XYZ file of N, CA and C in Angstrom:
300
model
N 11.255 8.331 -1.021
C 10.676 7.219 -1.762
C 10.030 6.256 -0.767
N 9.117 5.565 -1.264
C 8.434 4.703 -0.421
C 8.188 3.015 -0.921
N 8.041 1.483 -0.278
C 8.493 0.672 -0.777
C 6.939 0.365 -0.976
N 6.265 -0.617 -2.020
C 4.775 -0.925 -1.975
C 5.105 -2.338 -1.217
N 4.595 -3.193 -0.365
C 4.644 -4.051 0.446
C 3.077 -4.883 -0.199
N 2.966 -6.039 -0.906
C 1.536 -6.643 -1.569
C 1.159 -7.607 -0.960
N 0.451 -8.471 -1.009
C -0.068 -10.123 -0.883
C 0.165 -10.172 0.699
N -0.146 -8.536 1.445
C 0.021 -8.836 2.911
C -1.575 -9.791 3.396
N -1.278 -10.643 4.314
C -2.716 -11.224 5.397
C -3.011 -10.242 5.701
N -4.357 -10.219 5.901
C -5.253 -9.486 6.265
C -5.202 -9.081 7.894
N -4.227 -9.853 8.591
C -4.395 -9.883 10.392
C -2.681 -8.850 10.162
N -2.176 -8.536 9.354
C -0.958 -8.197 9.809
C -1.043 -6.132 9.859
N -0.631 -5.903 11.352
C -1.160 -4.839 11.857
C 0.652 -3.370 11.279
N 0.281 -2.358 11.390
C 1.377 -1.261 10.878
C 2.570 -1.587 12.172
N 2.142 -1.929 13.293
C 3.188 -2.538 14.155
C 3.875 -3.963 13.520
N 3.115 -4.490 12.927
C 3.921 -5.759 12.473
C 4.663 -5.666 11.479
N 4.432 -5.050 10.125
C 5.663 -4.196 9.461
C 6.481 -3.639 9.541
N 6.219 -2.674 10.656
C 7.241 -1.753 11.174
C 8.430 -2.827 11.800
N 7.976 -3.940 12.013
C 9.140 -4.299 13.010
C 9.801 -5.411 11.945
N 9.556 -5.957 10.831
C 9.980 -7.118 9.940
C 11.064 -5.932 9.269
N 10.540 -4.802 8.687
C 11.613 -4.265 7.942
C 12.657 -3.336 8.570
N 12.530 -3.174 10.114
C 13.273 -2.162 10.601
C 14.619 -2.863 10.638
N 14.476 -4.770 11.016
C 16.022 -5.246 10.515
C 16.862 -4.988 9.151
N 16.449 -3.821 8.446
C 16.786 -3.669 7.079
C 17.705 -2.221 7.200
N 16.780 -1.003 8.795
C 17.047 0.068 8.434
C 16.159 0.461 9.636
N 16.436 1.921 9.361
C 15.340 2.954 10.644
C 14.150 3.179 9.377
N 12.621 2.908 10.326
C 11.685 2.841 9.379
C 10.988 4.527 9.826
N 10.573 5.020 9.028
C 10.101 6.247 9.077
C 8.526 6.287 9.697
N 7.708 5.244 8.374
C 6.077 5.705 8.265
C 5.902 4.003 8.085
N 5.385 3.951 8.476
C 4.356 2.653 7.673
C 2.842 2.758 7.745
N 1.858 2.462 6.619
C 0.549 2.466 6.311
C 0.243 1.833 5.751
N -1.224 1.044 6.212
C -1.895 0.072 5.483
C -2.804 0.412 5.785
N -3.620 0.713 4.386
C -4.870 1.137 3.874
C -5.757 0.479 4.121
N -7.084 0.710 4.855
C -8.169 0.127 5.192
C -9.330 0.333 4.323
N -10.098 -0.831 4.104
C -11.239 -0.924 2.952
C -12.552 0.107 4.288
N -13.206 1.191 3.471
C -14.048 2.015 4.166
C -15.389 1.547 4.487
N -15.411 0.449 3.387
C -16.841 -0.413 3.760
C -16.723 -1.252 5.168
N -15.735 -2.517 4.676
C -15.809 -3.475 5.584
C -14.481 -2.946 6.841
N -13.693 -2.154 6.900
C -13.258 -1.802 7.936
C -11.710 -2.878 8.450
N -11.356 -3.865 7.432
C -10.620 -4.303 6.817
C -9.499 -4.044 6.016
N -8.207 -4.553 6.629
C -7.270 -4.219 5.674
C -7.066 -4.247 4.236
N -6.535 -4.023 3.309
C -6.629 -4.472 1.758
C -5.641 -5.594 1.399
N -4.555 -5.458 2.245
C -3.793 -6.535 1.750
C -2.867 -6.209 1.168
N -1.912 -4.995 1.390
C -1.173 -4.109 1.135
C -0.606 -3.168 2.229
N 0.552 -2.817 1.316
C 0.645 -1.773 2.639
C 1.920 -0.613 1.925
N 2.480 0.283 2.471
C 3.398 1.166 2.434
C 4.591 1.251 3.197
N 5.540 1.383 2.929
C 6.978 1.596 3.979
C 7.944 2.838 3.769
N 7.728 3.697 4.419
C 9.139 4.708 3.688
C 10.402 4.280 5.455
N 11.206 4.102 4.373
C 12.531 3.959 5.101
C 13.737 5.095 5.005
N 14.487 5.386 6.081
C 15.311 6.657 6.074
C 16.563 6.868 4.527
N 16.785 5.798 3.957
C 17.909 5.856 3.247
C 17.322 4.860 1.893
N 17.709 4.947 0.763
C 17.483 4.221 -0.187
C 18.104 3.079 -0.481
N 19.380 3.312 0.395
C 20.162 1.963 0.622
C 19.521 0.589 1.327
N 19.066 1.232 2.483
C 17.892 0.276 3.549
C 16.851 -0.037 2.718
N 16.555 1.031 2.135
C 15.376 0.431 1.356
C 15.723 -0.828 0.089
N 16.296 -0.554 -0.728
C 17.166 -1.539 -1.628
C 17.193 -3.088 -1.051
N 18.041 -2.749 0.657
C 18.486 -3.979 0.865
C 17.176 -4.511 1.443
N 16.164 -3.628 2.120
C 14.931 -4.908 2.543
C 14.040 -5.228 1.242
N 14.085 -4.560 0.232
C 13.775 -5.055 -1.012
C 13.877 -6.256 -1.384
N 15.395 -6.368 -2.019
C 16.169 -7.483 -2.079
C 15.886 -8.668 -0.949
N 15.704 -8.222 0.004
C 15.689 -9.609 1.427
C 13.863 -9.858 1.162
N 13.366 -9.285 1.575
C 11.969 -9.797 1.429
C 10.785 -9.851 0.233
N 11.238 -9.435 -0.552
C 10.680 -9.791 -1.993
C 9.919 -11.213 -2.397
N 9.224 -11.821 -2.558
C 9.013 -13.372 -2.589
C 9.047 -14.305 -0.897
N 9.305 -13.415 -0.384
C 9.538 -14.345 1.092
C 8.270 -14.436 1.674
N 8.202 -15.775 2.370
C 6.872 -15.958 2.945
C 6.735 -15.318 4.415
N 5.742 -15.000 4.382
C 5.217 -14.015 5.826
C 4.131 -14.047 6.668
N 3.770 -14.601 7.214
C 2.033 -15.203 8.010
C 1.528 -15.910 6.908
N 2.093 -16.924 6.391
C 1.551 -17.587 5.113
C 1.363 -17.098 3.436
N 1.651 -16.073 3.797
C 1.737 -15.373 2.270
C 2.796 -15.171 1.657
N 3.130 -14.904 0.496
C 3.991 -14.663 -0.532
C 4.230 -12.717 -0.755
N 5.133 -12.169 0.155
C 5.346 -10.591 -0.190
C 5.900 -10.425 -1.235
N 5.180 -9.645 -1.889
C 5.497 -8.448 -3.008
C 6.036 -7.239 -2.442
N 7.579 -6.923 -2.548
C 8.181 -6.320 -2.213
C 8.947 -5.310 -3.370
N 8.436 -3.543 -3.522
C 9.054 -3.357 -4.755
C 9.001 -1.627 -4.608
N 9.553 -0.823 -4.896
C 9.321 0.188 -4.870
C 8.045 0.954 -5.383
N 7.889 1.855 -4.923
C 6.156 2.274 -4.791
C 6.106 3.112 -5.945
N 5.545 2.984 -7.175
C 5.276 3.817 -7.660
C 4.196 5.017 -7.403
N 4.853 6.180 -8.160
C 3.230 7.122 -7.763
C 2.077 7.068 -8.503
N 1.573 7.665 -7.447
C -0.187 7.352 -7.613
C -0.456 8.291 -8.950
N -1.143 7.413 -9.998
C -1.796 7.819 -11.203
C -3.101 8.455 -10.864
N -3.246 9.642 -11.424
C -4.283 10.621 -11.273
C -5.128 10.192 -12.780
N -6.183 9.421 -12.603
C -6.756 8.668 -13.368
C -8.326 9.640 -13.723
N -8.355 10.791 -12.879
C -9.530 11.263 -13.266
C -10.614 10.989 -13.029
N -10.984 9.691 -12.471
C -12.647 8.665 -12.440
C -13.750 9.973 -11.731
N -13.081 10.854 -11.290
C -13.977 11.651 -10.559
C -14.390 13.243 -11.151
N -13.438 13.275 -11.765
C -13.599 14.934 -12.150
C -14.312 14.515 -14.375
N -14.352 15.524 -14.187
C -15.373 15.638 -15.925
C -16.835 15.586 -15.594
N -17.076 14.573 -14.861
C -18.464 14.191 -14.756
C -19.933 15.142 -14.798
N -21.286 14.810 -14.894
C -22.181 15.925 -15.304
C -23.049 15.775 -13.610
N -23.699 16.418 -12.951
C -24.735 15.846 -11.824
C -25.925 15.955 -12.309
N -26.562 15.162 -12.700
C -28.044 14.960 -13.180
C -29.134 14.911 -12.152
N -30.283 15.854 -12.138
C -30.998 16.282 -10.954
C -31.264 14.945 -9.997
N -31.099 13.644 -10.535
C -31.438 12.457 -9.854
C -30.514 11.801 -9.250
N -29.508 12.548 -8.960
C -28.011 12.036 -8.031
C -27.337 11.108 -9.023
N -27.209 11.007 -10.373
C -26.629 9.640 -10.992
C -25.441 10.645 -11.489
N -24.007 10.159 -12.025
C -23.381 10.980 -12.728
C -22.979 10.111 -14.062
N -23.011 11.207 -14.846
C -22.147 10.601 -16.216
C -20.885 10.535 -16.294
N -20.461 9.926 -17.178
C -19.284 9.869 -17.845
C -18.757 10.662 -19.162
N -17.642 11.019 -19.437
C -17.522 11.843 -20.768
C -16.846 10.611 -21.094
């Protein structure tokens, strides 16, 4: 399982996560997703931690807590919804695609 980490600053690097929640537990992975345009973080991030217990308790501890000025959203990660936006679609000789 993996924890969703939200309302991260934009300056806070996968080394700087890694080290706020490892007082919780041994941290496995951490990732924060970069915007492909601007090359910029999103303001989010990912944590998988070794035990669900660790995970629970840095839950519980940093949830609402302030962090480089922000307010963390701290919560277990749900999985990713396969929403489709890409598949059905028609290619029309002029590069545009439809929608069904």
């Amino acid at each position: 399982m993996s924890i969703y980490v939200g309302n991260l600053s934009y300056e806070v690097t996968e080394p700087d996560l890694k080290e706020v929640f490892t007082e919780y537990g041994a941290v496995n992975r951490v990732y924060i997703p970069v915007d492909r345009e601007t090359g910029r973080t999103r303001g989010f991030g990912f944590v998988e931690m070794d035990t669900e217990p660790e995970e629970d308790a840095a839950i519980a501890a940093l949830n609402g807590a302030e962090w480089m000025g922000r307010d963390m959203k701290v919560n277990k990660a749900r999985p990713r919804e396969n929403d489709n936006r890409n598949s059905g679609g028609e290619r029309r000789g002029n590069g545009n695609y439809s929608r069904r």
